[in-house]
XYZ file of C-alpha atoms in Angstrom:
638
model
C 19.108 121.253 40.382
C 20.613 118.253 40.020
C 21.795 115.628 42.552
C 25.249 114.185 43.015
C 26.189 110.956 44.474
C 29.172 111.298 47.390
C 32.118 109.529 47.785
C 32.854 107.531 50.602
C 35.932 109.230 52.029
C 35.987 108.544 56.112
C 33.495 105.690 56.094
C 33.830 102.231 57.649
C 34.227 99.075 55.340
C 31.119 98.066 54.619
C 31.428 94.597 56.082
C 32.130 96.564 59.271
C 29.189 98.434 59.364
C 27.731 95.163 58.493
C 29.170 93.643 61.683
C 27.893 96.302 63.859
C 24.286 96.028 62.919
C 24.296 92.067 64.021
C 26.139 93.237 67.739
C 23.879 93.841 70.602
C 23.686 97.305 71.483
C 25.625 98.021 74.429
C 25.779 101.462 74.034
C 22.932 102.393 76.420
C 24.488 100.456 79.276
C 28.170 102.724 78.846
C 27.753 106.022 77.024
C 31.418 106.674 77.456
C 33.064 103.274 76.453
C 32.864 104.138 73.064
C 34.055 107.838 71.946
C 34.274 106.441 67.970
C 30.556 106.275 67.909
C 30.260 110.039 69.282
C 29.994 112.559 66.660
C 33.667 113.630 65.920
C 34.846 114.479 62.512
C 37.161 111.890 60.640
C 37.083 107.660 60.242
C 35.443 107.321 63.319
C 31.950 109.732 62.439
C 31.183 107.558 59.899
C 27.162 107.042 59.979
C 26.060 104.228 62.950
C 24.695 103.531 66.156
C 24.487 106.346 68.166
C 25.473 106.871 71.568
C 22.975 108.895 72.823
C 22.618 112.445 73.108
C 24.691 112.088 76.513
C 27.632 110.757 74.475
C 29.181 114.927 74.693
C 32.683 115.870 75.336
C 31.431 116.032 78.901
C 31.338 112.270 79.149
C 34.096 111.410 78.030
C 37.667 111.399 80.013
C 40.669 114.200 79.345
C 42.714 111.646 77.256
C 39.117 110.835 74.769
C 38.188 114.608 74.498
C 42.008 115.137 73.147
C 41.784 112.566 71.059
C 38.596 114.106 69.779
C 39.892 117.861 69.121
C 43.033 116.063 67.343
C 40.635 114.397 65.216
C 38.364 117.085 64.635
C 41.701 119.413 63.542
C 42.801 116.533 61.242
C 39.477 116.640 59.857
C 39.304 120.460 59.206
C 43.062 120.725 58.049
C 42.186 118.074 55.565
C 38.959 119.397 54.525
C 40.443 122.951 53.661
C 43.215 121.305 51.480
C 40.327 119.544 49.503
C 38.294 122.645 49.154
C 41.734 124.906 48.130
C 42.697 122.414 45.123
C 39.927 123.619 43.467
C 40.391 126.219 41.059
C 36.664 126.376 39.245
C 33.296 127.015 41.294
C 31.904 123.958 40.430
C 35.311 121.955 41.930
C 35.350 123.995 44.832
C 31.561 123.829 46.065
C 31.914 119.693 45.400
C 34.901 119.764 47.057
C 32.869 121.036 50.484
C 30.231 118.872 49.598
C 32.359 115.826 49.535
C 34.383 116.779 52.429
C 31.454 117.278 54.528
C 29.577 114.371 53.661
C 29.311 111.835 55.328
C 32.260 112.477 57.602
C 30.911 115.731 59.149
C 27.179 115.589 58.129
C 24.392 113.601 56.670
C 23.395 116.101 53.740
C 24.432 119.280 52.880
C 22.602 122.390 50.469
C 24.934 125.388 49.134
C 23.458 128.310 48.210
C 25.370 130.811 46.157
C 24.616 134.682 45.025
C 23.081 135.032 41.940
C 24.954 136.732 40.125
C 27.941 136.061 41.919
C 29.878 139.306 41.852
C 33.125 139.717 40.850
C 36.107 141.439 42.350
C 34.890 145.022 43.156
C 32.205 145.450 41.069
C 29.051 146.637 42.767
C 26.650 143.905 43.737
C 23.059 143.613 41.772
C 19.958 144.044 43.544
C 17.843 142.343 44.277
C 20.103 139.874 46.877
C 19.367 136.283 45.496
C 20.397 133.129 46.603
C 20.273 130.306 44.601
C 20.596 126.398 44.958
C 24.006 125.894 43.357
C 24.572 122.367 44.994
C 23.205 119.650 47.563
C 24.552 116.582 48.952
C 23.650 113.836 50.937
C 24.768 110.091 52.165
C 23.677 107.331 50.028
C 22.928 103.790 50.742
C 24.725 101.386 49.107
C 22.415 97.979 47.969
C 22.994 95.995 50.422
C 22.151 98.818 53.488
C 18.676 99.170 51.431
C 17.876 95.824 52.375
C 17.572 96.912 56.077
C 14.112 98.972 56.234
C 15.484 100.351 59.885
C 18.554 101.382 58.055
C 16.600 103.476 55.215
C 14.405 105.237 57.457
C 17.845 106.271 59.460
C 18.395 108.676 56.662
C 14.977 109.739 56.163
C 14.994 113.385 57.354
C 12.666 116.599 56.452
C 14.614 118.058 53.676
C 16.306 115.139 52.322
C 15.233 112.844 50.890
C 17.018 109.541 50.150
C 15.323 108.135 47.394
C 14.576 111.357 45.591
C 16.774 112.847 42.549
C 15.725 115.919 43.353
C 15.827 118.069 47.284
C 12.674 119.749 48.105
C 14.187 122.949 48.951
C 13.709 125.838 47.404
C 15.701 126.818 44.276
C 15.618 130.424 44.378
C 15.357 132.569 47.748
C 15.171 136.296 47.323
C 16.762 137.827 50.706
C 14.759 140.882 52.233
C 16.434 143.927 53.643
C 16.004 143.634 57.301
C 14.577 140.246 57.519
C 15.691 137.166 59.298
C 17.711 135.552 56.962
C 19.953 138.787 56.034
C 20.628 139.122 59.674
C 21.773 136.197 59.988
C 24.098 136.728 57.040
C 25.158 139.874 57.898
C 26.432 138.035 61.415
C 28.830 135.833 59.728
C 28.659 133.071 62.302
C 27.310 130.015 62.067
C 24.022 129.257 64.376
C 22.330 125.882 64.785
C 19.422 125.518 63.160
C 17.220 125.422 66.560
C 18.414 129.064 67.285
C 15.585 131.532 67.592
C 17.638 133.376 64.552
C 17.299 130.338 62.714
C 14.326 129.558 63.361
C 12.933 132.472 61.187
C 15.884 132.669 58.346
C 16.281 128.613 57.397
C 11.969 128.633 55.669
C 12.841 132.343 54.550
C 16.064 130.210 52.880
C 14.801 127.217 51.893
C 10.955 128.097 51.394
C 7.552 128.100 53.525
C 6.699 124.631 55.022
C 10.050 123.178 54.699
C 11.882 122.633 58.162
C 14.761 120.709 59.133
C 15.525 117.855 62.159
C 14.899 119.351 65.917
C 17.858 119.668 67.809
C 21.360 120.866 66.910
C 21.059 118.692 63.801
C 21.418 121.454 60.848
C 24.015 124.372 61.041
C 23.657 127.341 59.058
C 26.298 128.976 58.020
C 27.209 132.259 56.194
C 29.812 131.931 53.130
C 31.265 135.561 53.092
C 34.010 136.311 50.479
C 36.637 138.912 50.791
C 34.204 141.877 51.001
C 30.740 140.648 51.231
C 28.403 137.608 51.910
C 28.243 135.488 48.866
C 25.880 132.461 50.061
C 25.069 130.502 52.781
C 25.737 126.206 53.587
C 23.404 124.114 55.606
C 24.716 120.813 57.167
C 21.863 118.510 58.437
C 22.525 115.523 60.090
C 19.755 112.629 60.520
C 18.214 111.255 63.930
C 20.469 108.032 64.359
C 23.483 110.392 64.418
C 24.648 112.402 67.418
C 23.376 115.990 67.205
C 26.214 118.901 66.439
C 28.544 120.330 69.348
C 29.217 123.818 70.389
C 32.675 123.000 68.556
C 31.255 122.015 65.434
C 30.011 125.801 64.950
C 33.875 126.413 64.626
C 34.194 123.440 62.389
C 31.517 124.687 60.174
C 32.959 128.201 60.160
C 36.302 127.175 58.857
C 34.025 124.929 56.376
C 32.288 128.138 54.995
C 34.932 130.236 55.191
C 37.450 128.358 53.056
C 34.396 127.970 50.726
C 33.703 131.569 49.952
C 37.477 132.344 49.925
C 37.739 129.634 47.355
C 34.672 131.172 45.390
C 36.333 134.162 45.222
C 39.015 133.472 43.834
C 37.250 130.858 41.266
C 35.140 134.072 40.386
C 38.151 136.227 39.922
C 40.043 133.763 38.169
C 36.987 132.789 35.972
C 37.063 136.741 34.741
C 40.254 136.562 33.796
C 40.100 133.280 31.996
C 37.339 135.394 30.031
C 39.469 138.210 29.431
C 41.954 136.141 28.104
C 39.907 133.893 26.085
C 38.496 137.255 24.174
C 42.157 138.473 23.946
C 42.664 135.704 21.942
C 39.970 135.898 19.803
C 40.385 139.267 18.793
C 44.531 139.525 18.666
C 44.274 136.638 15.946
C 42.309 136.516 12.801
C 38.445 135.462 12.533
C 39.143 133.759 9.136
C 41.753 133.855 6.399
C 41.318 135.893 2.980
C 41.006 134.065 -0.131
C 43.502 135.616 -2.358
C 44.101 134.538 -5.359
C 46.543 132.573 -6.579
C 47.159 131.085 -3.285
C 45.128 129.037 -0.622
C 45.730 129.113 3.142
C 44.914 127.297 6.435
C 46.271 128.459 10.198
C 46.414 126.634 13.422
C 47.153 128.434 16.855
C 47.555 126.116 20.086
C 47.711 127.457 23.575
C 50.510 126.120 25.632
C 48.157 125.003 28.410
C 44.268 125.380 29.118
C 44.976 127.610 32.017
C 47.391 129.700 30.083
C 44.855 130.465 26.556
C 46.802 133.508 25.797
C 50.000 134.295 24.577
C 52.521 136.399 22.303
C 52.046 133.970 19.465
C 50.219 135.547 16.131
C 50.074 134.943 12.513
C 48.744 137.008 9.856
C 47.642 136.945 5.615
C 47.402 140.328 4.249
C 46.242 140.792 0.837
C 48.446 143.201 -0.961
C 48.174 145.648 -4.517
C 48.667 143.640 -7.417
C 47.044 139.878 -6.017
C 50.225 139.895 -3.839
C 49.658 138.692 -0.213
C 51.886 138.888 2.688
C 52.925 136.072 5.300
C 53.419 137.019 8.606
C 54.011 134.849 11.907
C 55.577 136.831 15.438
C 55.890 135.052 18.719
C 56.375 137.979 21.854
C 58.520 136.324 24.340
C 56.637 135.531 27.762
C 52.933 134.022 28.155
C 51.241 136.981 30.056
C 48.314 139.253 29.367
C 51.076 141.631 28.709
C 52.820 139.491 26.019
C 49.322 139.351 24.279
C 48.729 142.970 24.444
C 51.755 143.617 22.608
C 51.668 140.805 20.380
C 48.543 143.168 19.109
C 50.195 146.433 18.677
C 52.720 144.760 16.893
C 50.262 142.868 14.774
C 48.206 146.157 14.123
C 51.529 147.947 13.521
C 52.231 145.204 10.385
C 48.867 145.434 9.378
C 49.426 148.929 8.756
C 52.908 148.986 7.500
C 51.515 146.078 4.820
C 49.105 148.226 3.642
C 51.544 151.173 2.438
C 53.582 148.402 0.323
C 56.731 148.266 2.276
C 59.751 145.750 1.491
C 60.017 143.171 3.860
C 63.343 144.092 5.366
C 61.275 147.517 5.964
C 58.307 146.348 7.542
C 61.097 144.709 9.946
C 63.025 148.078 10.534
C 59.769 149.646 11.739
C 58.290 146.968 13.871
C 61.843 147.284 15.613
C 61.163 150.921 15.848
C 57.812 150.301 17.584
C 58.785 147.646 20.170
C 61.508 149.774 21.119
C 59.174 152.604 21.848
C 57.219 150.133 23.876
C 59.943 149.465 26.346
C 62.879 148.622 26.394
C 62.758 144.731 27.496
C 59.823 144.073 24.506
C 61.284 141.632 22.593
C 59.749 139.580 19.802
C 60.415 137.297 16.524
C 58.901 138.059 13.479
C 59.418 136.514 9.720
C 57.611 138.458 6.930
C 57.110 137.022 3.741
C 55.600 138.731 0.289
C 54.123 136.319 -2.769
C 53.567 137.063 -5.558
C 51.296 134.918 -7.757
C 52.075 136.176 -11.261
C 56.043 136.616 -10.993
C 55.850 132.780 -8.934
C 58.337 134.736 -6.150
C 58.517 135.279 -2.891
C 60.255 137.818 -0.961
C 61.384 136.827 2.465
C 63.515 138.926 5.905
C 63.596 137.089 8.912
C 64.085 138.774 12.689
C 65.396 135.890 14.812
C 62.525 133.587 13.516
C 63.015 129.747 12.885
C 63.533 129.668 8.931
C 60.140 128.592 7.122
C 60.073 124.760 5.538
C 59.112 124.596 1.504
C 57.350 120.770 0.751
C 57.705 120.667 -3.474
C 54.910 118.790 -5.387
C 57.354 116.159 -5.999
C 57.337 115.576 -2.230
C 60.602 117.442 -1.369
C 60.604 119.288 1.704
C 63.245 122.196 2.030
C 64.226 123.779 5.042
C 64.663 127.811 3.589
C 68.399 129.475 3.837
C 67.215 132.567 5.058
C 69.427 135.028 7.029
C 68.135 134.463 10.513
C 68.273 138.338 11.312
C 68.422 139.357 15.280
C 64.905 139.692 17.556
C 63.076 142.649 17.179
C 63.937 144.989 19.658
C 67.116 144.931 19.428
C 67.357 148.003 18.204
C 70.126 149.312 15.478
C 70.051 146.156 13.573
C 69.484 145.954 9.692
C 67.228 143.290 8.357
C 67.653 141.610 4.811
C 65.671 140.456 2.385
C 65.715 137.388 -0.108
C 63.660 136.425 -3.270
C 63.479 132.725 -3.908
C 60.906 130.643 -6.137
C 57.027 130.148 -5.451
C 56.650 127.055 -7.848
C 53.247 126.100 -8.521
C 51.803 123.151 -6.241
C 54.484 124.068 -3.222
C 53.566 124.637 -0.001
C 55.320 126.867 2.381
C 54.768 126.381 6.236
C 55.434 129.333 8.553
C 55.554 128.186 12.583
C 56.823 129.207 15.828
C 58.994 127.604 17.615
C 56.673 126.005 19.580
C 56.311 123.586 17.349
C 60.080 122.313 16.800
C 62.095 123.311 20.475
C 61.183 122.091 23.770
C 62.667 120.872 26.615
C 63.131 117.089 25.243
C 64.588 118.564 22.106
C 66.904 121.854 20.159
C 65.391 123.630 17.651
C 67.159 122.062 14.910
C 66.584 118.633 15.528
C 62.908 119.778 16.050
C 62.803 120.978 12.811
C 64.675 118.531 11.208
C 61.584 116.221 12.692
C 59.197 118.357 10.489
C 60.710 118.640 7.415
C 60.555 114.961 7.822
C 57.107 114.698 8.559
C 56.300 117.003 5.534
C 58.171 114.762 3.323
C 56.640 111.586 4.968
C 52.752 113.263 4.750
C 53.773 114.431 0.924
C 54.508 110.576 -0.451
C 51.261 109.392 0.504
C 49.056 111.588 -1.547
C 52.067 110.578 -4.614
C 54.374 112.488 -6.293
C 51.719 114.645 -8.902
C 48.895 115.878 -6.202
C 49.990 118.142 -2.886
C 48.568 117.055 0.102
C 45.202 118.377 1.309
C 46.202 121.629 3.541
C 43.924 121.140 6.137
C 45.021 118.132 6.541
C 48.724 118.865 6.413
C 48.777 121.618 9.182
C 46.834 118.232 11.660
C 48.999 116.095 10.433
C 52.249 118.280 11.815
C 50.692 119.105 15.040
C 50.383 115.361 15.470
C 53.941 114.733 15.894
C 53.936 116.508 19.085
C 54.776 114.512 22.019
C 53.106 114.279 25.602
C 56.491 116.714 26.601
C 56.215 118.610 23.406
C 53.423 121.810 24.409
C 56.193 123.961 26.075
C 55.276 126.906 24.188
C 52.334 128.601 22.456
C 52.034 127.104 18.520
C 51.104 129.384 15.562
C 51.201 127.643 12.171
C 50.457 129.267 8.991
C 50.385 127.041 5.906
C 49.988 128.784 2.490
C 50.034 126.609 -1.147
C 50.890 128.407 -4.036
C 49.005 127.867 -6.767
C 50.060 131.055 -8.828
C 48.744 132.751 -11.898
C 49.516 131.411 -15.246
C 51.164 133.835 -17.815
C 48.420 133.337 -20.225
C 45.631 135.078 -17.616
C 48.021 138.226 -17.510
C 47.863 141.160 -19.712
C 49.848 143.969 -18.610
C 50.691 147.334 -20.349
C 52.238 150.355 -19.347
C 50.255 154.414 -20.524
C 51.939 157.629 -21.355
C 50.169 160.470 -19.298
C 48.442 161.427 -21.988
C 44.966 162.656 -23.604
C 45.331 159.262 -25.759
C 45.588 156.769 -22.832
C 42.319 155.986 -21.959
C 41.347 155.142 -25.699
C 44.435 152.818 -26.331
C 43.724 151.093 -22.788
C 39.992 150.386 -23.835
C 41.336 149.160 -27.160
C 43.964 146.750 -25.111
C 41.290 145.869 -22.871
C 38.845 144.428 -25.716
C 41.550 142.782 -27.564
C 42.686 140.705 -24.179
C 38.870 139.874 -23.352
C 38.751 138.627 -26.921
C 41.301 136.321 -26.718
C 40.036 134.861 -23.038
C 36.696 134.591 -24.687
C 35.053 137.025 -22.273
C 33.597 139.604 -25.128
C 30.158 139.878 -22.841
C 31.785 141.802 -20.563
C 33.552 144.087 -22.914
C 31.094 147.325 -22.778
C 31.466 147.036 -19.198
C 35.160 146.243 -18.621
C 36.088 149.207 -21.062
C 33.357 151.958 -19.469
C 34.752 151.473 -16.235
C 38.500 151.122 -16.974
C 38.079 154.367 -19.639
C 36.850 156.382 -15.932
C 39.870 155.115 -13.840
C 42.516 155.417 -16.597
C 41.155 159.379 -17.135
C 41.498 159.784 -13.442
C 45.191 158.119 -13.206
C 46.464 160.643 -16.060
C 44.837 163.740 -14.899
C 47.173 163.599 -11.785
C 49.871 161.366 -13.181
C 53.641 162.753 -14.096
C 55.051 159.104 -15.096
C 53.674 156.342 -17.088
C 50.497 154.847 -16.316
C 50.226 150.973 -15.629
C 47.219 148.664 -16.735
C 46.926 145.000 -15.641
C 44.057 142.724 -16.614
C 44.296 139.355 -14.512
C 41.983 136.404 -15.533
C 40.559 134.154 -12.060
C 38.113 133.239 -10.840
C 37.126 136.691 -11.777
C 38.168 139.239 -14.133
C 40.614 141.835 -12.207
C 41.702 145.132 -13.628
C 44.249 147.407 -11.776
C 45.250 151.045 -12.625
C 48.369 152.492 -10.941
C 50.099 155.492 -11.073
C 52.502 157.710 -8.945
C 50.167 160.187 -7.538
C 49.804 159.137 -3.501
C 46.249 160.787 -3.440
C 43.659 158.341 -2.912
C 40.057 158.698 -5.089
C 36.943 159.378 -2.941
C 33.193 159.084 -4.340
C 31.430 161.111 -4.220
C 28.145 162.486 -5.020
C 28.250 164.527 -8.332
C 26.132 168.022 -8.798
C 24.019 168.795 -11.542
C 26.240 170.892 -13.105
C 29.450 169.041 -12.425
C 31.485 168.177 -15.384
C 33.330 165.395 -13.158
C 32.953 163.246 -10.290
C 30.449 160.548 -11.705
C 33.514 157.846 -12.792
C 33.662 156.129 -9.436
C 30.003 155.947 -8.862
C 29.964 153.826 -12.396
C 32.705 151.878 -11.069
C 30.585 151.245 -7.852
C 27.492 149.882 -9.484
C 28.980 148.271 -12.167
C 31.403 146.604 -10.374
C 32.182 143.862 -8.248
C 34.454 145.050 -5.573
C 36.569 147.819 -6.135
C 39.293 149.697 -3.581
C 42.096 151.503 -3.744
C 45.643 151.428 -1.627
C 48.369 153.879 -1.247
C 51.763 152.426 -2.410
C 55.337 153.746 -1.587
C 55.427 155.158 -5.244
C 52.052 155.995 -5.363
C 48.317 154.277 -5.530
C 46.493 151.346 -7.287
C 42.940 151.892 -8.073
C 41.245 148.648 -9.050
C 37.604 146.458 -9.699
C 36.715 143.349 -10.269
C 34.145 141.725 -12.693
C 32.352 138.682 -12.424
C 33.212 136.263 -15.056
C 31.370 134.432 -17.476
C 28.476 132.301 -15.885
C 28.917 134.093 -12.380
């Protein structure tokens, strides 16, 4: 438990206090002739001569003992705003801390539940307090000087030249003891109070005791539904001792506190929830297809708003194809985040049966209709394909993507803008424009280009500048480093920029030469998986790959028997030379292969458990016009 200096809000100038220590004390001689030194809350309670423990409301005259409630309102009035701004625990509990000290008291412990229960969830047992914060005045260099002015402060639990308070850390509150009745009473009681007496070394452990008198206040800190902690306020022997009206003062104190904590609690949970919204609504990590390299970036519009309908998405498709996707949900609530998910689950799946883009469009309109009818959303949905060098692109309402060339040309896409999905009865279209080699296309919401300083078009006009600008310093023959790239764009934000969430998806195409493809197409027939393992050896032999020839042409033999037992059309065979040797099988028959564990007496059924050992990876995936069953081998040297 650590100890925190306190501000100096309500003290006197130091040369003041200075001042006062050099005048003869006169306050023996006139107890009433000077209410500032009495213990009222605000400026005038700062720490100092005292006036006596006759210096009470009592003495003083109907126009003083005004002047003192006015200033003890001011005090509390200001005290609550200070403990309302803040919106953490921590912030709150320092915000009583600092209020209280010095103005109201000398030093000050907080004890808080442990744990701290949230909402209406059921309390743990057993009831623990535990030290969450302590304050107390400190002495500024020149006061330590003064030996009579550092034994002023020196009282039983505090001390003021320790880092740490002597109190205990932990208290464990019995059922029926002192301390939980005087919890369960709510009100504050001075510490000399026979109730008191028994709870405060029950709170802050055997042998420790606190100034005689009505010098320490302890006070309950109950929440919306239960007790939640417990403040003391101490104040030291040169200081006038606490009133009757300081129990009120103390109660607003405590319970503006545990209202506070409450909500801090509450609003703690739901910075949790949202935080693990995020994380699972957007992807862990990116796949590595091949043929094309990708980096992401996703940017909350504030720290107290971490969630949003922003997404992006890379979803590896049949044939080394992978598809783009960034959405943005309209609104920033947990609401616009739980559908962003559905919607990003409902792509996922329509990806994975090999839809056209305009189609996977169609039917995420479908769905956000069906959600409600105010679920609106932008979406753009983009296909590549690394041996054809294309990509297929349909837009729904989405700021068009930007394409930065190797030469250092940055192109702002013509693609038909589309209307929002949600709309409803609305027909999406589809374009096919170039993938060269070396480009880089940049997907975004528009987050990143509109805000209130600027439109969308000049916004994006800005980064298909900054592209261009990023792209001549690497030099016309190398593309910029991606990583790089996607910090580099977020950097031209402004401080009036972040109106919006920011989802950036930056894929560079690096493509699949011609030479690395071999691609044939099979009659159904008893004679197909022969001629495909006599294709198969004749493109290993000409990549130089003969070592893996026994293999390649066992396994594709068992997948090329399967495709034409069930097949009506022709057959296709695709060899693709990466990093790793890929072989896919298609054909138009939608069921997909199982393994599964062959019987003695079987004929069949053993072909995909010699794909599974022999292979890499291996999958299958259901296609519009049918399936593609492929493996991978590891390449030479791997």
């Amino acid at each position: 438990m650590t100890e925190h200096p306190t501000s100096h809000e309500g003290r006197q100038p130091l040369a003041a206090r200075s001042q006062e220590r050099t005048r003869p004390r006169q306050q023996d001689a006139a107890p009433a002739a000077s209410p500032a030194t009495a213990a009222i809350p605000g400026p005038a309670a700062a720490p100092g001569p005292a006036a006596g423990p006759a210096a009470g409301p009592a003495g003083l005259d109907p126009q003083a003992a005004a002047r003192r409630e006015g200033d003890r309102l001011r005090f509390v009035g200001a005290a609550t705003r200070r403990i309302a701004r803040g919106i953490d625990l921590d912030e709150i509990v320092l915000g009583l801390c600092r209020a209280s000290v010095p103005t109201f008291s000398d030093a000050i412990l907080v004890y808080l539940r442990d744990p701290l229960p949230v909402g209406d969830e059921r309390p743990v047992s057993p009831f623990v307090l535990r030290l969450r914060r302590s304050d107390r005045l400190r002495l500024s260099e020149e006061e330590t000087d003064s030996s009579s002015e550092t034994e002023r402060l020196r009282l039983p639990v505090i001390d003021p030249h320790g880092d740490l308070t002597p109190a205990a850390e932990l208290c464990e509150v019995r059922s029926g003891g002192a301390l939980a009745e005087v919890l369960r009473g709510v009100r504050p009681v001075f510490g000399d109070s026979a109730a008191a007496r028994a709870a405060l070394p029950e709170l802050l452990g055997v042998g420790r005791t606190v100034p005689t008198g009505h010098r320490a206040i302890l006070a309950p800190l109950r929440g919306r539904r239960r007790v939640i902690g417990a403040a003391v306020f101490l104040r030291g022997t040169e200081r006038p001792p606490f009133e009757s009206n300081d129990l009120l003062v103390a109660a607003q104190l405590a319970t503006h506190t545990a209202l506070g904590i409450d909500k801090a609690v509450l609003y703690g949970r739901e910075a949790y929830i949202a935080d693990e919204l995020q994380r699972t609504m957007l992807p862990d990590s990116l796949p590595q297809p091949t043929g094309v390299r990708l980096a992401s970036r996703y940017l909350p519009a504030a720290e107290t708003a971490r969630v949003g309908g922003d997404w992006y998405d890379a979803i590896p498709l049949p044939g080394s194809r992978v598809a783009l996707v960034v959405g943005d949900v309209m609104g920033h609530s947990m609401t616009s985040a739980a559908i962003m998910g559905q919607l990003r689950t409902t792509a996922q799946t329509l990806a994975q049966l090999d839809l056209p883009p305009q189609e996977v469009l169609h039917h995420l309109d479908e769905q956000a209709q069906r959600l409600g009818s105010d679920r609106m959303a932008t979406c753009l949905y983009a296909v590549y394909d690394p041996v054809a060098h294309r990509i297929t692109i349909a837009n729904a309402g989405h700021p068009p993507p930007v394409l930065l060339h190797l030469g250092g040309r940055a192109e702002v896409l013509r693609v038909p803008p589309g209307a929002p999905i949600g709309v409803g009865g609305v027909d999406f279209e589809a374009v096919e424009l170039d993938a060269p080699a070396g480009g880089t296309l940049l997907l975004y919401t528009d987050g990143l280009v509109e805000s209130r300083l600027r439109d969308v078009w000049t916004g994006i006009e800005q980064l298909r500048e900054r592209l261009a600008a990023t792209a001549r310093l690497t030099g016309p023959d190398h593309s910029p480093p991606l990583e790089a790239l996607c910090d580099d764009v977020l950097d031209m934000l402004g401080p009036g920029d972040r109106d919006d969430d920011i989802a950036l998806l930056a894929a560079r195409f690096d493509g699949i030469a011609p030479s690395d493809v071999a691609y044939w197409h099979l009659e159904p027939e008893e004679t197909a998986p022969g001629r495909a393992r006599r294709l198969a050896r004749r493109a290993l032999s000409r990549w130089g790959l003969d070592d893996l020839s026994d293999s390649v042409e066992l396994l594709i033999s068992e997948v090329v028997t399967n495709a034409v037992r069930y097949a009506e059309r022709p057959v296709t065979l695709r060899l693709l030379r990466t990093d790793v040797l890929r072989c896919e099988v298609g054909d138009d028959s939608p069921q997909l292969p199982r393994q599964r564990r062959a019987r003695d007496m079987d004929e069949g059924g053993r072909g995909l458990f010699l794909v599974n050992r022999l292979a890499r990876r291996w999958g299958a995936t259901r296609l519009s016009t049918g399936k593609v069953v492929w493996f991978e081998m590891p390449s030479r040297g791997q």
